[in-house]
CSV table of C-alpha atoms and ligand atoms in Angstrom, one decimal:
chain,number,residue,atom,x,y,z
A,25,MET,CA,98.2,126.7,114.7
A,26,LYS,CA,98.7,124.5,111.2
A,27,THR,CA,96.4,121.0,111.5
A,28,ARG,CA,99.2,118.4,111.0
A,29,THR,CA,98.0,114.8,110.9
A,30,ARG,CA,100.3,111.4,111.0
A,31,PHE,CA,99.9,108.4,109.5
A,32,ALA,CA,102.0,105.6,111.5
A,33,PRO,CA,101.6,102.6,110.3
A,34,SER,CA,103.4,99.1,111.4
A,35,PRO,CA,105.3,97.6,108.5
A,36,THR,CA,103.4,94.2,108.3
A,37,GLY,CA,104.4,94.0,104.5
A,38,TYR,CA,101.4,94.9,103.2
A,39,MET,CA,98.8,97.8,103.2
A,40,HIS,CA,95.4,96.8,104.8
A,41,ILE,CA,92.3,98.5,103.4
A,42,GLY,CA,91.1,99.9,106.8
A,43,ASN,CA,94.5,101.2,107.4
A,44,LEU,CA,94.8,102.7,103.8
A,45,ARG,CA,91.4,104.4,104.4
A,46,THR,CA,93.0,105.9,107.8
A,47,ALA,CA,95.8,107.0,106.0
A,48,LEU,CA,93.2,108.9,103.1
A,49,TYR,CA,90.8,110.2,106.3
A,50,GLU,CA,94.4,111.5,107.9
A,51,TYR,CA,95.8,113.0,104.8
A,52,LEU,CA,92.1,114.5,103.9
A,53,ILE,CA,91.8,116.4,107.5
A,54,ALA,CA,95.2,117.9,107.3
A,55,LYS,CA,95.1,118.5,103.0
A,56,SER,CA,91.3,120.2,103.6
A,57,ASP,CA,92.6,122.3,106.2
A,58,GLY,CA,96.4,123.6,104.6
A,59,GLY,CA,97.8,121.2,106.9
A,60,ASP,CA,100.8,118.7,107.0
A,61,PHE,CA,100.9,115.2,106.6
A,62,ILE,CA,103.5,113.2,108.4
A,63,LEU,CA,104.5,109.7,107.9
A,64,ARG,CA,105.8,108.1,111.0
A,65,ILE,CA,106.7,104.1,111.3
A,66,GLU,CA,106.5,102.4,114.4
A,67,ASP,CA,108.7,99.2,114.2
A,68,THR,CA,108.7,99.1,117.9
A,69,ASP,CA,107.7,95.6,118.2
A,70,GLN,CA,110.4,94.2,116.3
A,71,LYS,CA,108.9,90.9,116.5
A,72,ARG,CA,106.5,91.8,113.9
A,73,TYR,CA,109.5,93.2,112.0
A,74,VAL,CA,109.3,92.7,108.1
A,75,GLU,CA,112.0,93.0,105.6
A,76,GLY,CA,110.6,95.9,102.7
A,77,ALA,CA,107.5,96.8,104.3
A,78,THR,CA,108.2,100.3,104.9
A,79,ASP,CA,108.8,100.2,101.2
A,80,ILE,CA,105.4,99.2,100.5
A,81,ILE,CA,104.4,101.6,102.3
A,82,TYR,CA,106.0,104.3,100.2
A,83,LYS,CA,105.0,102.7,97.5
A,84,THR,CA,101.2,102.7,98.3
A,85,LEU,CA,101.0,106.1,99.4
A,86,LYS,CA,102.6,107.2,96.5
A,87,ARG,CA,100.8,105.4,93.7
A,88,VAL,CA,97.6,106.5,94.9
A,89,GLY,CA,99.2,110.0,95.3
A,90,MET,CA,98.9,110.6,98.8
A,91,ASN,CA,102.4,112.5,99.3
A,92,TRP,CA,103.9,113.4,103.3
A,93,ASP,CA,105.5,116.5,104.2
A,94,GLU,CA,107.5,114.6,106.5
A,95,GLY,CA,108.9,111.1,107.0
A,96,PRO,CA,111.9,108.9,107.3
A,97,ASP,CA,112.9,109.6,103.3
A,98,ILE,CA,112.3,113.1,103.1
A,99,GLY,CA,112.7,114.4,106.9
A,100,GLY,CA,111.5,117.3,108.5
A,101,ASN,CA,111.5,119.0,111.9
A,102,TYR,CA,110.4,117.0,114.3
A,103,GLY,CA,112.6,113.8,112.7
A,104,PRO,CA,113.8,110.9,113.3
A,105,TYR,CA,110.3,109.8,112.1
A,106,VAL,CA,111.3,106.1,112.8
A,107,GLN,CA,110.3,104.8,116.4
A,108,SER,CA,113.1,102.5,116.3
A,109,GLU,CA,115.6,105.3,115.8
A,110,ARG,CA,113.9,107.3,118.4
A,111,LYS,CA,114.8,105.1,121.1
A,112,PRO,CA,116.9,107.4,123.9
A,113,LEU,CA,113.6,109.9,123.4
A,114,TYR,CA,111.2,107.1,125.2
A,115,ALA,CA,113.6,106.2,127.9
A,116,GLU,CA,114.3,110.1,129.1
A,117,TYR,CA,110.5,110.9,128.8
A,118,ALA,CA,109.5,107.6,130.5
A,119,HIS,CA,112.0,108.3,133.7
A,120,LYS,CA,110.6,112.2,133.5
A,121,LEU,CA,107.1,110.4,133.9
A,122,VAL,CA,108.3,108.5,136.7
A,123,GLU,CA,109.5,111.9,138.5
A,124,LEU,CA,106.4,113.6,137.7
A,125,GLY,CA,104.0,110.5,139.3
A,126,GLY,CA,102.6,109.4,136.8
A,127,ALA,CA,104.0,106.3,136.8
A,128,HIS,CA,106.3,104.0,138.7
A,129,TYR,CA,109.3,101.7,138.1
A,130,CYS,CA,108.1,98.0,138.2
A,131,PHE,CA,111.0,94.8,138.7
A,132,CYS,CA,108.5,91.8,139.1
A,133,ALA,CA,107.3,91.9,135.9
A,134,GLN,CA,110.7,90.2,134.8
A,135,LYS,CA,109.0,87.2,136.0
A,136,GLU,CA,107.0,86.9,133.3
A,137,GLU,CA,109.7,88.3,130.7
A,138,GLY,CA,108.5,88.3,127.0
A,139,LYS,CA,104.9,89.1,128.7
A,140,GLU,CA,105.3,93.0,129.0
A,141,THR,CA,104.3,93.5,124.7
A,142,ASP,CA,102.1,95.9,123.2
A,143,GLU,CA,99.2,93.9,123.1
A,144,ASP,CA,100.1,93.9,127.2
A,145,THR,CA,97.9,91.5,129.0
A,146,PRO,CA,94.8,94.0,130.7
A,147,GLU,CA,93.6,91.4,132.8
A,148,ALA,CA,96.8,90.8,135.1
A,149,HIS,CA,96.8,94.1,135.3
A,150,ILE,CA,93.7,95.6,135.7
A,151,LYS,CA,93.6,96.7,139.1
A,152,LEU,CA,97.1,94.9,139.5
A,153,LYS,CA,98.1,96.3,143.6
A,154,ASP,CA,101.5,96.2,141.8
A,155,PRO,CA,103.9,95.5,144.6
A,156,CYS,CA,106.8,97.6,143.0
A,157,LYS,CA,104.3,101.1,143.1
A,158,HIS,CA,105.5,101.1,146.7
A,159,ILE,CA,108.9,101.0,146.6
A,160,PRO,CA,110.7,104.6,147.3
A,161,LEU,CA,111.8,106.4,144.4
A,162,ASP,CA,114.9,106.4,145.9
A,163,GLU,CA,115.2,102.7,146.1
A,164,ALA,CA,114.4,102.1,142.7
A,165,LYS,CA,116.3,103.8,141.1
A,166,ALA,CA,119.2,102.7,143.6
A,167,ARG,CA,118.2,99.3,142.2
A,168,ILE,CA,118.0,100.1,138.8
A,169,SER,CA,122.1,101.5,138.8
A,170,ALA,CA,122.5,98.2,140.0
A,171,GLY,CA,121.4,97.1,136.7
A,172,GLU,CA,118.3,94.9,137.6
A,173,PRO,CA,116.1,95.0,135.2
A,174,PHE,CA,113.1,97.4,135.0
A,175,VAL,CA,110.0,98.3,133.2
A,176,VAL,CA,107.9,101.8,133.6
A,177,ARG,CA,104.3,101.2,133.9
A,178,GLN,CA,101.9,103.9,134.1
A,179,ASN,CA,100.1,104.7,137.1
A,180,ILE,CA,96.0,105.3,137.4
A,181,ASN,CA,95.4,106.9,140.2
A,182,LYS,CA,92.9,108.9,140.0
A,183,LYS,CA,89.1,107.9,140.6
A,184,GLY,CA,85.9,107.8,138.9
A,185,THR,CA,84.6,108.5,135.0
A,186,SER,CA,87.4,110.1,132.8
A,187,ILE,CA,85.1,111.8,129.5
A,188,PHE,CA,87.2,112.9,126.7
A,189,HIS,CA,85.3,114.4,122.8
A,190,ASP,CA,85.9,112.2,120.3
A,191,VAL,CA,84.8,113.7,116.5
A,192,VAL,CA,83.1,110.7,115.4
A,193,TYR,CA,81.5,109.2,118.7
A,194,GLY,CA,80.9,112.5,120.9
A,195,ASP,CA,81.7,112.9,124.7
A,196,ILE,CA,82.7,109.3,125.5
A,197,GLU,CA,82.8,107.8,129.4
A,198,ILE,CA,85.1,105.8,130.5
A,199,ASP,CA,85.5,104.6,134.3
A,200,TYR,CA,89.3,104.6,135.5
A,201,ASP,CA,88.5,101.4,137.0
A,202,GLU,CA,89.0,99.8,133.8
A,203,LEU,CA,91.7,101.1,133.0
A,204,ASP,CA,95.3,98.7,133.4
A,205,GLU,CA,98.4,100.1,134.6
A,206,GLY,CA,100.7,98.4,131.5
A,207,VAL,CA,103.6,98.9,130.6
A,208,LEU,CA,104.8,102.2,129.3
A,209,LEU,CA,108.7,101.2,128.7
A,210,LYS,CA,109.8,97.5,128.1
A,211,SER,CA,113.1,95.8,129.7
A,212,ASP,CA,114.5,96.5,126.3
A,213,GLY,CA,114.5,100.4,126.7
A,214,LEU,CA,111.7,100.3,124.1
A,215,PRO,CA,108.2,101.9,124.5
A,216,THR,CA,105.2,100.4,123.9
A,217,TYR,CA,102.4,101.9,121.6
A,218,ASN,CA,100.6,103.1,124.2
A,219,PHE,CA,103.8,105.3,125.4
A,220,ALA,CA,104.9,105.7,122.0
A,221,ASN,CA,102.1,107.1,120.4
A,222,VAL,CA,101.8,109.8,123.4
A,223,ILE,CA,105.3,111.1,122.6
A,224,ASP,CA,105.8,111.0,119.3
A,225,ASP,CA,102.2,113.1,118.6
A,226,HIS,CA,103.5,115.4,121.1
A,227,LEU,CA,106.6,116.3,119.6
A,228,MET,CA,105.7,115.9,116.4
A,229,GLN,CA,102.8,118.3,116.8
A,230,ILE,CA,100.0,116.7,116.3
A,231,THR,CA,97.2,118.4,116.6
A,232,HIS,CA,94.5,115.4,114.9
A,233,VAL,CA,94.9,111.5,115.4
A,234,VAL,CA,93.0,109.6,113.1
A,235,ARG,CA,92.8,106.1,114.2
A,236,GLY,CA,91.0,103.0,115.0
A,237,ASN,CA,88.0,102.5,117.0
A,238,GLU,CA,89.9,100.1,119.0
A,239,TYR,CA,91.7,102.8,121.0
A,240,ILE,CA,89.0,104.3,122.4
A,241,SER,CA,89.2,102.4,125.5
A,242,SER,CA,92.6,103.5,126.2
A,243,THR,CA,92.7,107.0,125.2
A,244,PRO,CA,91.9,107.8,128.7
A,245,LYS,CA,95.5,106.2,129.3
A,246,TYR,CA,97.1,108.3,126.8
A,247,ASN,CA,95.2,111.6,128.2
A,248,LEU,CA,96.3,110.7,132.2
A,249,ILE,CA,100.2,110.7,130.5
A,250,TYR,CA,99.2,113.9,128.3
A,251,GLU,CA,97.9,115.6,131.7
A,252,ALA,CA,101.0,114.7,133.9
A,253,PHE,CA,103.3,116.2,131.3
A,254,GLY,CA,101.3,119.1,131.3
A,255,TRP,CA,100.8,119.1,127.6
A,256,THR,CA,97.1,119.6,125.5
A,257,PRO,CA,95.8,116.3,124.1
A,258,PRO,CA,95.1,116.6,120.6
A,259,VAL,CA,91.9,116.3,119.0
A,260,TYR,CA,90.6,112.5,118.4
A,261,VAL,CA,89.2,110.8,115.3
A,262,HIS,CA,88.3,107.2,115.7
A,263,VAL,CA,87.1,105.6,113.6
A,264,PRO,CA,84.7,102.2,113.0
A,265,PRO,CA,86.3,99.4,111.1
A,266,VAL,CA,86.0,98.0,107.5
A,267,MET,CA,84.3,95.5,108.0
A,268,LYS,CA,84.1,92.3,105.4
A,269,ASP,CA,80.5,91.1,106.6
A,270,ALA,CA,78.2,92.4,109.9
A,271,GLN,CA,80.1,90.5,112.0
A,272,HIS,CA,83.5,90.2,111.3
A,273,LYS,CA,86.3,92.7,110.4
A,274,LEU,CA,88.2,92.8,107.0
A,275,SER,CA,91.1,91.2,107.7
A,276,LYS,CA,94.7,90.1,105.9
A,277,ARG,CA,95.2,87.8,108.5
A,278,ASN,CA,92.0,85.8,107.4
A,279,GLY,CA,92.7,85.8,103.9
A,280,ASP,CA,91.0,89.8,102.9
A,281,ALA,CA,92.6,91.5,100.3
A,282,SER,CA,95.1,94.3,101.5
A,283,PHE,CA,95.9,96.9,98.9
A,284,GLN,CA,98.8,95.0,96.9
A,285,ASP,CA,96.1,92.2,96.2
A,286,LEU,CA,93.5,94.2,95.2
A,287,VAL,CA,95.6,96.0,92.3
A,288,ALA,CA,96.7,92.5,91.2
A,289,LYS,CA,93.0,91.8,90.5
A,290,GLY,CA,92.8,94.2,88.6
A,291,TYR,CA,91.6,97.6,90.2
A,292,LEU,CA,92.8,101.1,89.6
A,293,PRO,CA,94.7,102.4,92.5
A,294,GLU,CA,92.6,105.4,92.4
A,295,ALA,CA,89.2,104.1,92.1
A,296,ILE,CA,90.1,102.0,95.5
A,297,LEU,CA,91.3,104.8,96.9
A,298,ASN,CA,87.7,106.3,95.4
A,299,TYR,CA,85.9,103.5,97.1
A,300,ILE,CA,87.3,103.8,100.2
A,301,ALA,CA,86.9,107.4,100.7
A,302,LEU,CA,83.6,106.6,100.8
A,303,LEU,CA,83.7,103.6,103.4
A,304,GLY,CA,83.1,105.7,106.4
A,305,TRP,CA,82.5,109.2,104.8
A,306,ASN,CA,79.8,110.8,102.5
A,307,PRO,CA,80.1,114.0,101.4
A,308,GLY,CA,76.6,115.1,101.9
A,309,ASP,CA,74.9,114.5,98.3
A,310,GLU,CA,74.6,112.2,95.6
A,311,ARG,CA,77.9,112.5,93.7
A,312,GLU,CA,80.6,109.4,94.4
A,313,ILE,CA,83.2,109.4,91.5
A,314,PHE,CA,86.2,111.7,93.4
A,315,SER,CA,90.0,112.1,92.7
A,316,LEU,CA,91.9,112.9,95.5
A,317,GLN,CA,91.8,116.4,94.6
A,318,GLU,CA,88.1,117.0,94.9
A,319,LEU,CA,88.1,114.9,97.9
A,320,GLU,CA,90.6,117.3,99.0
A,321,LYS,CA,88.7,120.4,98.8
A,322,CYS,CA,84.8,118.9,99.9
A,323,PHE,CA,86.3,116.6,103.1
A,324,SER,CA,85.2,117.6,106.4
A,325,SER,CA,85.5,115.0,109.2
A,326,ASP,CA,81.7,115.8,110.8
A,327,ARG,CA,80.6,113.7,108.2
A,328,LEU,CA,82.5,110.8,108.8
A,329,ASN,CA,80.6,108.0,110.3
A,330,LYS,CA,80.2,105.9,113.3
A,331,SER,CA,78.6,102.3,111.8
A,332,PRO,CA,80.9,100.1,110.9
A,333,ALA,CA,81.4,99.7,107.1
A,334,ILE,CA,80.9,97.2,105.2
A,335,PHE,CA,83.4,96.4,102.1
A,336,ASP,CA,81.2,95.4,99.0
A,337,ILE,CA,84.0,94.3,96.1
A,338,THR,CA,80.5,94.3,93.6
A,339,LYS,CA,80.4,98.6,94.4
A,340,LEU,CA,84.1,98.6,94.0
A,341,THR,CA,83.9,96.5,90.7
A,342,TRP,CA,81.4,98.9,89.6
A,343,MET,CA,83.3,101.9,90.2
A,344,ASN,CA,86.4,100.3,88.7
A,345,GLY,CA,84.4,100.3,86.0
A,346,CYS,CA,83.8,103.3,86.1
A,347,TYR,CA,87.5,104.5,86.1
A,348,ILE,CA,88.5,102.4,83.4
A,349,ARG,CA,85.7,104.1,81.4
A,350,ASN,CA,87.4,107.6,82.1
A,351,LEU,CA,90.9,106.4,81.0
A,352,SER,CA,92.1,108.0,77.7
A,353,ALA,CA,91.9,104.9,75.0
A,354,GLU,CA,96.0,105.4,75.3
A,355,GLU,CA,96.2,105.2,78.9
A,356,PHE,CA,94.1,102.3,78.5
A,357,HIS,CA,95.8,100.6,76.2
A,358,LYS,CA,98.9,100.9,78.4
A,359,LEU,CA,97.3,99.3,81.3
A,360,ALA,CA,95.8,96.6,79.2
A,361,MET,CA,98.9,95.8,76.9
A,362,SER,CA,100.5,93.7,80.5
A,363,TYR,CA,97.6,91.8,79.9
A,364,TYR,CA,98.0,90.4,76.5
A,365,ALA,CA,101.3,89.0,76.8
A,366,ASP,CA,100.1,85.3,76.5
A,367,LEU,CA,98.4,86.6,72.7
A,368,PRO,CA,99.5,86.1,69.2
A,369,GLN,CA,101.3,88.7,68.3
A,370,SER,CA,99.5,89.1,65.0
A,371,ILE,CA,96.5,90.9,67.1
A,372,ASP,CA,95.6,94.2,66.3
A,373,PHE,CA,96.3,95.4,70.0
A,374,ALA,CA,95.3,98.5,70.0
A,375,ALA,CA,92.0,97.5,68.2
A,376,LEU,CA,91.7,95.0,71.4
A,377,SER,CA,91.9,97.5,73.8
A,378,ALA,CA,89.1,99.7,71.8
A,379,VAL,CA,86.7,96.8,72.2
A,380,LEU,CA,87.6,96.3,76.0
A,381,GLN,CA,88.2,100.0,77.5
A,382,PRO,CA,83.9,99.9,77.5
A,383,ARG,CA,83.0,96.1,78.5
A,384,ILE,CA,85.2,95.4,81.3
A,385,ASP,CA,85.5,96.4,84.9
A,386,THR,CA,88.8,94.9,86.5
A,387,LEU,CA,91.6,94.8,83.6
A,388,ALA,CA,92.4,91.0,85.3
A,389,GLN,CA,89.1,90.0,83.3
A,390,ILE,CA,90.9,90.5,80.5
A,391,PRO,CA,92.9,87.4,80.2
A,392,GLU,CA,89.2,85.4,80.7
A,393,GLU,CA,87.9,88.3,77.8
A,394,THR,CA,90.1,87.2,75.5
A,395,ALA,CA,91.5,83.6,75.6
A,396,PHE,CA,89.2,82.9,72.3
A,397,LEU,CA,91.8,85.1,70.5
A,398,ALA,CA,94.6,82.5,70.6
A,399,GLU,CA,92.0,79.7,70.2
A,400,VAL,CA,88.7,79.1,69.3
A,401,PRO,CA,87.5,77.1,72.4
A,402,GLU,CA,85.8,73.5,72.0
A,403,TYR,CA,82.2,74.0,71.4
A,404,ALA,CA,79.3,72.5,69.9
A,405,ASN,CA,77.8,73.6,66.5
A,406,GLU,CA,74.1,73.9,68.2
A,407,LEU,CA,75.9,77.4,69.6
A,408,TYR,CA,74.3,78.5,66.1
A,409,LEU,CA,71.0,77.8,67.0
A,410,ASN,CA,69.9,81.0,68.5
A,411,LYS,CA,66.0,82.4,68.3
A,412,LYS,CA,66.6,85.9,68.6
A,413,MET,CA,68.8,85.9,65.9
A,414,LYS,CA,66.8,83.4,63.7
A,415,THR,CA,69.9,81.6,62.7
A,416,ASP,CA,70.4,77.6,63.5
A,417,MET,CA,73.4,75.7,61.7
A,418,ASP,CA,72.1,75.5,58.3
A,419,ILE,CA,71.8,79.2,58.1
A,420,ALA,CA,74.8,79.7,59.5
A,421,LEU,CA,76.1,77.8,57.3
A,422,LYS,CA,74.9,79.3,54.6
A,423,ALA,CA,75.7,83.0,56.0
A,424,LEU,CA,79.4,81.5,56.3
A,425,CYS,CA,79.7,80.4,52.6
A,426,LEU,CA,78.6,83.7,51.5
A,427,VAL,CA,80.6,85.6,53.6
A,428,LEU,CA,83.8,83.9,53.1
A,429,PRO,CA,84.6,85.0,49.3
A,430,ILE,CA,83.3,88.5,50.0
A,431,LEU,CA,85.8,88.6,53.1
A,432,GLU,CA,88.7,86.8,51.4
A,433,ASN,CA,88.6,90.2,48.4
A,434,THR,CA,88.1,92.4,51.3
A,435,GLU,CA,90.8,95.2,51.1
A,436,VAL,CA,90.0,97.7,53.9
A,437,TRP,CA,90.0,95.6,56.9
A,438,THR,CA,88.3,98.5,59.3
A,439,ASN,CA,85.3,97.4,61.4
A,440,GLU,CA,83.1,100.4,59.4
A,441,ASN,CA,83.9,98.8,56.3
A,442,LEU,CA,83.6,95.1,57.1
A,443,PHE,CA,80.3,95.8,59.0
A,444,GLU,CA,79.1,97.8,55.7
A,445,THR,CA,80.1,94.5,53.7
A,446,LEU,CA,78.4,91.8,56.1
A,447,LYS,CA,75.5,94.4,56.2
A,448,SER,CA,75.1,94.3,51.9
A,449,VAL,CA,75.7,90.3,52.2
A,450,ALA,CA,72.6,90.1,54.2
A,451,MET,CA,70.6,92.7,52.1
A,452,ASP,CA,71.7,90.4,48.7
A,453,ASN,CA,70.6,87.4,50.0
A,454,MET,CA,67.2,88.5,52.2
A,455,MET,CA,68.3,87.8,55.4
A,456,LYS,CA,68.5,89.5,58.3
A,457,ASN,CA,71.8,90.9,59.3
A,458,GLY,CA,71.8,88.8,62.9
A,459,GLN,CA,71.7,85.9,60.5
A,460,ILE,CA,75.1,87.2,59.1
A,461,LEU,CA,76.6,88.4,61.6
A,462,TYR,CA,75.9,86.2,64.9
A,463,PRO,CA,77.5,82.9,62.9
A,464,VAL,CA,80.8,85.1,61.9
A,465,ARG,CA,80.8,86.0,65.6
A,466,ILE,CA,80.6,82.3,66.9
A,467,ALA,CA,83.2,81.3,64.4
A,468,LEU,CA,85.3,83.9,65.3
A,469,SER,CA,84.8,83.1,68.8
A,470,GLY,CA,83.5,79.9,69.7
A,471,LYS,CA,81.5,81.7,72.4
A,472,GLU,CA,78.1,82.8,73.0
A,473,THR,CA,79.2,86.4,74.3
A,474,THR,CA,82.3,88.4,73.1
A,475,PRO,CA,83.3,91.8,73.8
A,476,GLY,CA,82.8,92.9,70.5
A,477,GLY,CA,80.8,92.3,67.8
A,478,ALA,CA,81.6,90.2,64.6
A,479,THR,CA,83.3,92.7,62.7
A,480,GLU,CA,84.8,94.4,65.8
A,481,LEU,CA,87.0,90.9,66.5
A,482,ALA,CA,87.8,90.4,62.8
A,483,CYS,CA,89.7,93.6,63.1
A,484,VAL,CA,91.5,92.6,66.4
A,485,LEU,CA,91.5,89.2,64.8
A,486,GLY,CA,93.4,90.3,60.8
A,487,LYS,CA,92.2,89.2,57.8
A,488,THR,CA,94.5,86.0,57.9
A,489,GLU,CA,93.5,85.1,61.2
A,490,THR,CA,89.5,86.0,60.0
A,491,LEU,CA,89.6,83.7,57.2
A,492,LYS,CA,91.4,80.7,58.9
A,493,ARG,CA,88.4,80.7,61.3
A,494,VAL,CA,85.6,81.0,59.0
A,495,ARG,CA,86.9,78.5,56.8
A,496,LYS,CA,87.5,76.2,59.7
A,497,ALA,CA,83.9,76.9,60.9
A,498,ILE,CA,82.3,75.9,57.7
A,499,GLU,CA,84.1,72.8,57.8
A,500,LYS,CA,83.1,71.9,61.0
A,501,LEU,CA,79.5,72.2,60.2
A,502,SER,CA,79.5,71.0,56.6
B,602,LIG,N1,100.8,101.9,114.6
B,602,LIG,C1,99.8,101.7,114.8
B,602,LIG,C2,98.4,100.4,114.3
B,602,LIG,O1,99.4,99.9,113.3
B,602,LIG,C3,99.0,103.2,114.3
B,602,LIG,C4,97.9,103.2,115.5
B,602,LIG,C5,97.9,104.7,115.4
B,602,LIG,O2,97.6,105.5,114.6
B,602,LIG,O3,98.2,105.5,116.4
B,602,LIG,O4,97.6,99.9,114.2
């Protein structure tokens, strides 16, 4: 049988990092086995519906290269792939389940209308001796025909312990007593998650269900539904949550970054994907940098980890830096360009990109790193004092006065030529290279640390601006 996995996001309007990681593991389980990856939109909780949210799901998956084989936009043999379009199916199966003894019609929930949501209140229904459970089926059907609103509630008739196997957590035992007879079909005819996931996974012939470990405790309920229908349950792969720290889950609601937030902060989608692949999975060796294609080749679910992983932004930033350095100069320049909007047009942007690429870890560092190119920030002359470079204000003034006429007469404005030129100024005047280069760099930037050295900055700024800044620095020091 072909491996079939599905990503089943609810359209919330953003791509949570944990969800994207689940999608990635689903994708990799399918693709490492020549299988199909299916996209299904779980929009039965209409209260949570957000306009445009499905688009964000499509865009994110496409952006990281996780293409789906079947889904709402491209169709497939098991559609529709949006739950709200499958409404009649759920009702049909819910009635069937009642006939099979796996569920019952319940009329009393109507008194607390609005309560039977996906989060169905377990306290209310644990060991609930639902009076409706004892209404003879014929009588219940007659009431439904007469137009009385109803819900379909699951029957938990078994006693003892349910045991099932999970790829990550091994054998899991849960007492049937702990399960609630929750709502499967709501009074509006829409299913709860607890019902829809089983019906859809079965009808779509999903072989491996990958989802957060918060679903472990409900899995025996799903297995009872599979059993009542005489269907085979899928292979379960429950994954631990992505944590912000030892106590807290990473959560968009608490202001933690979503995939889009990270991209907006200058992280490359490929780096984010690589980083989250390793949040809960390891290749069994020391390798850390993987493209999606490489992951497809070496992924195996037996290396999924059951202890929760902490999202470490420092590590992601480091990895993002590796990805930035791996880009070709053209690719980097193209990405960096959109961060140059506030800089003067006289700047040599290609030279700037060449200076930045080896030095930054996220694209969002660009505005801060380059602000001095638009305007030299206020700085104290004490900045010229540098023990290591053996410079002080007097030496700086002397250096800049020596450099100015030479730069004025320099025609070949390249890093190499400028560097040789300034070195010879040092040599001719029995000064150290640093005693020339350091003051020039301060004069051009007004900053102690800069992306690039003196001559690189001169190239980025161009001759006119460089001379202007050197003259201004001389004035300031005089
Ligand atoms: N719609 C569910 C969620 O977003 C999917 C869970 C599952 O994969 O079954 O959490």
